[in-house]
Amino acid sequence: MKATSKITELEHVAIIMDGNGRWAKSRRLPRVAGHRAGVKTLRNLIEHSVKIKLNTITVYAFSRENWQRPQSEVDLLMNLFISALHSEVKDLHKNNVKLNFIGDRSTFSGQLQDSINESELLTSSNNGLCLNIAANYSGRWDIVQAYHSIAKDIESNSMSIEDVDETVISNKLSLAVHKDPDLFIRTGGEQRISNYLLWETAYTELYFTETLWPDFDAKQFDIAIDWFSKRQRRFGKTSEQIERTQN
Ligand code: FPP
């Protein structure tokens, strides 16, 4: 099978944008300068993703564990989210990008919640690239909230225990309507999932790069996509079975 036809199998990319702090430190800049540079990188990659007609990108902007960072950095990140949403949302809308936030937004300031709600509403009928932003999200939190929702359905007799299967659980998760990620990219050199899309990455191809997020450009993204195109996705089957269906 040609690499180009494999790229068409790439619909959903999940990204951990790591390395902003180290990028700033190496330039003797405050950490927030790294996060600002990170926003620029994200904007460039969104433009590139629109160009190559990717279906969905899901980025980890703020985990539930990130609240443990110094309060000053948390405050700066929250302000950056508000200002980035204000400055980018019109262009995203013009590019037919649909914004969708996953995670518990109820703990954010009223101003940030308003910005999130407005950006989702403005872009709700777009049908181009879907940009999911995970904010105050973690994979385990998502599984717990799905469990609560299923338990309530059982308690109210709208579902029985026997009805609960993988599809039911998937449909209760934050990314329910999306296909599972095909490709996961983590920049910044660490090789872990960090409580990201735990359920959804069961068969995702995992790509790790030393490149710090602010330096991760369209060319690097294409390298990751090219790596993905060479992977044989077996989903539990043998290579021979996969090759037989491809010929
Ligand atoms: C991890 O790098 C990065 C973050 C915790 C924040 C990522 C957020 C953005 C790039 C902004 C996105 C904006 C919107 C509106 C979606 P790190 O600080 O852990 O870097 P380090 O490991 O080098 O310290």
Short mmCIF file of C-alpha atoms and ligand atoms in Angstrom, two decimals:
data_model
loop_
_atom_site.label_atom_id
_atom_site.label_comp_id
_atom_site.label_asym_id
_atom_site.label_seq_id
_atom_site.Cartn_x
_atom_site.Cartn_y
_atom_site.Cartn_z
CA MET A 1 0.00 0.00 0.00
CA LYS A 2 1.33 3.45 -0.88
CA ALA A 3 2.15 5.90 1.93
CA THR A 4 -0.22 8.49 0.45
CA SER A 5 -3.22 6.20 0.76
CA LYS A 6 -2.26 5.50 4.38
CA ILE A 7 -2.37 9.26 5.08
CA THR A 8 -6.03 9.27 4.14
CA GLU A 9 -6.49 6.87 7.08
CA LEU A 10 -5.21 9.61 9.36
CA GLU A 11 -8.27 11.40 10.65
CA HIS A 12 -7.56 12.27 14.26
CA VAL A 13 -4.30 13.48 15.82
CA ALA A 14 -3.96 13.91 19.60
CA ILE A 15 -1.14 16.13 20.84
CA ILE A 16 0.65 16.79 24.13
CA MET A 17 2.31 20.17 23.61
CA ASP A 18 5.25 19.75 25.98
CA GLY A 19 8.47 21.75 26.32
CA ASN A 20 7.31 25.37 26.49
CA GLY A 21 9.03 25.98 29.82
CA ARG A 22 12.37 24.51 28.72
CA TRP A 23 12.20 26.45 25.44
CA ALA A 24 11.83 29.69 27.41
CA LYS A 25 14.48 28.74 29.97
CA SER A 26 17.06 28.04 27.29
CA ARG A 27 16.50 31.60 26.05
CA ARG A 28 16.53 33.06 29.58
CA LEU A 29 12.91 34.09 29.12
CA PRO A 30 10.05 33.71 31.62
CA ARG A 31 8.03 30.47 31.24
CA VAL A 32 5.04 32.41 29.95
CA ALA A 33 7.10 33.42 26.89
CA GLY A 34 7.33 29.70 26.10
CA HIS A 35 3.56 29.31 26.42
CA ARG A 36 3.04 32.35 24.15
CA ALA A 37 5.39 30.81 21.58
CA GLY A 38 3.39 27.59 22.04
CA VAL A 39 0.19 29.35 21.02
CA LYS A 40 1.91 30.48 17.79
CA THR A 41 2.99 26.91 17.08
CA LEU A 42 -0.55 25.68 17.63
CA ARG A 43 -1.93 28.33 15.29
CA ASN A 44 0.57 27.32 12.55
CA LEU A 45 -0.24 23.64 12.95
CA ILE A 46 -3.96 24.32 12.78
CA GLU A 47 -3.43 26.20 9.50
CA HIS A 48 -1.36 23.28 8.21
CA SER A 49 -3.98 20.76 9.34
CA VAL A 50 -6.68 22.68 7.50
CA LYS A 51 -4.48 22.64 4.39
CA ILE A 52 -3.90 18.87 4.52
CA LYS A 53 -7.58 18.32 5.37
CA LEU A 54 -7.16 16.59 8.71
CA ASN A 55 -10.45 15.77 10.34
CA THR A 56 -9.74 16.29 14.05
CA ILE A 57 -6.99 17.51 16.36
CA THR A 58 -7.20 17.15 20.13
CA VAL A 59 -4.67 19.16 22.14
CA TYR A 60 -3.90 18.98 25.86
CA ALA A 61 -3.92 22.63 26.95
CA PHE A 62 -4.33 22.17 30.72
CA SER A 63 -4.57 18.99 32.76
CA ARG A 64 -6.32 18.63 36.09
CA GLU A 65 -2.86 18.10 37.56
CA ASN A 66 -1.60 21.44 36.13
CA TRP A 67 -3.44 23.31 38.94
CA GLN A 68 -0.49 22.22 41.12
CA ARG A 69 1.88 24.56 39.22
CA PRO A 70 2.86 27.84 40.91
CA GLN A 71 -0.22 30.07 41.17
CA SER A 72 1.53 32.76 39.11
CA GLU A 73 1.98 30.35 36.17
CA VAL A 74 -1.61 29.09 36.46
CA ASP A 75 -2.88 32.70 36.40
CA LEU A 76 -0.72 33.52 33.38
CA LEU A 77 -1.94 30.42 31.54
CA MET A 78 -5.59 31.28 32.26
CA ASN A 79 -5.04 34.82 30.93
CA LEU A 80 -3.26 33.40 27.89
CA PHE A 81 -6.22 31.11 27.14
CA ILE A 82 -8.59 34.10 27.29
CA SER A 83 -6.41 36.32 25.11
CA ALA A 84 -5.59 33.52 22.62
CA LEU A 85 -9.29 32.71 22.25
CA HIS A 86 -10.12 36.38 21.66
CA SER A 87 -7.36 36.88 19.11
CA GLU A 88 -7.71 33.56 17.23
CA VAL A 89 -11.39 32.69 17.19
CA LYS A 90 -12.32 34.87 14.18
CA ASP A 91 -9.57 33.35 12.03
CA LEU A 92 -10.50 29.86 13.17
CA HIS A 93 -14.10 30.56 12.21
CA LYS A 94 -13.01 31.95 8.83
CA ASN A 95 -11.08 28.71 8.28
CA ASN A 96 -14.24 26.67 8.99
CA VAL A 97 -12.69 25.22 12.19
CA LYS A 98 -15.09 23.89 14.79
CA LEU A 99 -13.96 24.42 18.39
CA ASN A 100 -14.89 22.02 21.14
CA PHE A 101 -13.60 22.07 24.73
CA ILE A 102 -13.38 18.90 26.79
CA GLY A 103 -12.83 18.82 30.54
CA ASP A 104 -14.51 20.35 33.57
CA ARG A 105 -14.91 24.02 32.67
CA SER A 106 -16.97 24.81 35.79
CA THR A 107 -13.86 25.65 37.84
CA PHE A 108 -12.63 28.30 35.37
CA SER A 109 -13.29 32.00 35.89
CA GLY A 110 -16.58 33.37 34.54
CA GLN A 111 -14.61 35.30 31.90
CA LEU A 112 -12.84 32.18 30.62
CA GLN A 113 -16.07 30.15 30.67
CA ASP A 114 -17.75 32.91 28.64
CA SER A 115 -14.90 32.92 26.09
CA ILE A 116 -15.09 29.13 25.79
CA ASN A 117 -18.88 29.12 25.38
CA GLU A 118 -18.81 31.99 22.85
CA SER A 119 -16.07 30.39 20.73
CA GLU A 120 -17.93 27.06 20.67
CA LEU A 121 -21.19 28.77 19.76
CA LEU A 122 -19.62 30.89 16.99
CA THR A 123 -17.99 27.88 15.33
CA SER A 124 -20.70 25.31 16.09
CA SER A 125 -21.95 24.92 12.53
CA ASN A 126 -18.49 24.76 10.91
CA ASN A 127 -17.70 21.47 9.23
CA GLY A 128 -13.97 21.70 8.54
CA LEU A 129 -11.24 20.74 11.01
CA CYS A 130 -12.56 19.93 14.47
CA LEU A 131 -10.24 21.33 17.16
CA ASN A 132 -10.79 19.74 20.56
CA ILE A 133 -9.07 21.57 23.40
CA ALA A 134 -8.63 19.56 26.59
CA ALA A 135 -8.75 22.02 29.48
CA ASN A 136 -9.02 20.94 33.12
CA TYR A 137 -9.20 17.47 31.64
CA SER A 138 -7.69 14.14 32.58
CA GLY A 139 -8.34 10.67 31.21
CA ARG A 140 -9.20 9.16 34.60
CA TRP A 141 -11.57 12.04 35.40
CA ASP A 142 -13.33 11.40 32.10
CA ILE A 143 -13.74 7.70 32.84
CA VAL A 144 -15.12 8.50 36.32
CA GLN A 145 -17.66 11.00 34.94
CA ALA A 146 -18.72 8.41 32.32
CA TYR A 147 -19.14 5.85 35.12
CA HIS A 148 -21.33 8.26 37.14
CA SER A 149 -23.50 8.94 34.12
CA ILE A 150 -23.95 5.22 33.41
CA ALA A 151 -24.70 4.53 37.09
CA LYS A 152 -27.44 7.20 37.01
CA ASP A 153 -28.94 5.65 33.87
CA ILE A 154 -29.01 2.26 35.59
CA GLU A 155 -30.48 3.76 38.78
CA SER A 156 -33.27 5.41 36.78
CA ASN A 157 -33.92 2.14 34.89
CA SER A 158 -33.13 3.67 31.48
CA MET A 159 -30.34 1.10 31.13
CA SER A 160 -29.54 -2.28 32.64
CA ILE A 161 -26.11 -3.52 33.78
CA GLU A 162 -26.10 -6.02 30.90
CA ASP A 163 -26.42 -3.13 28.40
CA VAL A 164 -23.04 -1.69 29.47
CA ASP A 165 -20.43 -2.52 26.88
CA GLU A 166 -17.44 -0.72 25.30
CA THR A 167 -19.67 1.30 22.97
CA VAL A 168 -21.82 2.55 25.87
CA ILE A 169 -18.70 3.62 27.79
CA SER A 170 -17.14 5.29 24.72
CA ASN A 171 -20.33 7.23 24.12
CA LYS A 172 -20.27 8.63 27.66
CA LEU A 173 -16.71 9.98 27.33
CA SER A 174 -15.91 13.58 26.37
CA LEU A 175 -14.83 12.60 22.84
CA ALA A 176 -17.86 10.38 22.28
CA VAL A 177 -18.71 11.64 18.82
CA HIS A 178 -15.12 11.42 17.55
CA LYS A 179 -13.21 8.53 16.11
CA ASP A 180 -10.37 7.42 18.45
CA PRO A 181 -7.05 9.19 17.71
CA ASP A 182 -5.02 7.49 14.98
CA LEU A 183 -1.82 9.29 15.89
CA PHE A 184 -0.63 10.64 19.24
CA ILE A 185 2.25 13.13 19.24
CA ARG A 186 4.15 14.22 22.34
CA THR A 187 6.85 16.85 21.96
CA GLY A 188 9.51 17.70 24.56
CA GLY A 189 11.24 14.33 24.97
CA GLU A 190 9.10 12.64 27.65
CA GLN A 191 7.64 9.27 26.71
CA ARG A 192 4.42 9.00 28.68
CA ILE A 193 0.68 9.54 28.28
CA SER A 194 0.30 11.79 31.38
CA ASN A 195 -3.35 10.94 32.04
CA TYR A 196 -4.42 12.07 28.56
CA LEU A 197 -6.94 10.13 26.44
CA LEU A 198 -6.51 6.86 28.35
CA TRP A 199 -9.47 4.95 26.93
CA GLU A 200 -9.29 6.41 23.43
CA THR A 201 -5.59 5.67 22.79
CA ALA A 202 -5.96 1.88 23.11
CA TYR A 203 -4.84 1.41 19.48
CA THR A 204 -3.34 4.81 18.71
CA GLU A 205 0.15 5.00 17.18
CA LEU A 206 2.41 6.80 19.67
CA TYR A 207 5.01 9.27 18.34
CA PHE A 208 7.51 10.93 20.66
CA THR A 209 9.95 13.64 19.65
CA GLU A 210 12.67 15.54 21.50
CA THR A 211 11.62 18.76 19.73
CA LEU A 212 10.22 21.30 22.17
CA TRP A 213 6.66 22.38 21.36
CA PRO A 214 7.50 25.97 20.27
CA ASP A 215 9.96 24.52 17.71
CA PHE A 216 7.51 21.93 16.36
CA ASP A 217 6.58 23.25 12.92
CA ALA A 218 4.65 22.05 9.86
CA LYS A 219 7.74 20.21 8.57
CA GLN A 220 8.06 18.29 11.85
CA PHE A 221 4.34 17.55 11.76
CA ASP A 222 4.77 16.10 8.26
CA ILE A 223 7.64 13.92 9.55
CA ALA A 224 5.31 12.52 12.23
CA ILE A 225 2.61 11.91 9.61
CA ASP A 226 5.13 10.19 7.37
CA TRP A 227 6.17 7.97 10.33
CA PHE A 228 2.48 7.18 10.89
CA SER A 229 2.03 6.28 7.22
CA LYS A 230 4.67 3.56 7.60
CA ARG A 231 3.08 1.93 10.64
CA GLN A 232 1.15 -1.27 10.17
CA ARG A 233 -1.97 -1.03 12.32
CA ARG A 234 -2.99 -4.53 13.24
CA PHE A 235 -5.65 -4.07 15.94
CA GLY A 236 -4.81 -7.53 17.32
CA LYS A 237 -4.61 -9.30 13.95
CA THR A 238 -1.49 -10.77 12.33
CA SER A 239 0.60 -8.99 9.65
CA GLU A 240 -0.42 -11.69 7.17
CA GLN A 241 -4.12 -11.02 7.75
CA ILE A 242 -3.60 -7.27 7.29
CA GLU A 243 -1.54 -7.74 4.13
CA ARG A 244 -4.17 -10.07 2.65
CA THR A 245 -6.88 -7.39 3.04
CA GLN A 246 -4.61 -4.77 1.43
CA ASN A 247 -3.83 -6.73 -1.71
C1 FPP B 1 3.47 22.08 28.66
O1 FPP B 1 4.78 22.64 28.63
C2 FPP B 1 2.49 23.05 28.17
C3 FPP B 1 1.39 23.48 28.87
C4 FPP B 1 1.03 23.01 30.22
C5 FPP B 1 0.47 24.50 28.30
C6 FPP B 1 0.20 24.33 26.84
C7 FPP B 1 -0.69 25.44 26.39
C8 FPP B 1 -0.54 26.12 25.24
C9 FPP B 1 0.50 25.85 24.22
C10 FPP B 1 -1.51 27.22 24.96
C11 FPP B 1 -2.68 26.68 24.16
C12 FPP B 1 -3.71 27.75 24.05
C13 FPP B 1 -4.98 27.53 23.73
C14 FPP B 1 -5.95 28.67 23.68
C15 FPP B 1 -5.47 26.20 23.42
P1 FPP B 1 5.57 22.74 29.99
O2 FPP B 1 5.24 24.04 30.63
O3 FPP B 1 5.30 21.55 30.84
O4 FPP B 1 7.07 22.73 29.48
P2 FPP B 1 8.33 22.12 30.26
O5 FPP B 1 8.09 20.64 30.36
O6 FPP B 1 9.46 22.46 29.34
O7 FPP B 1 8.42 22.81 31.59
#
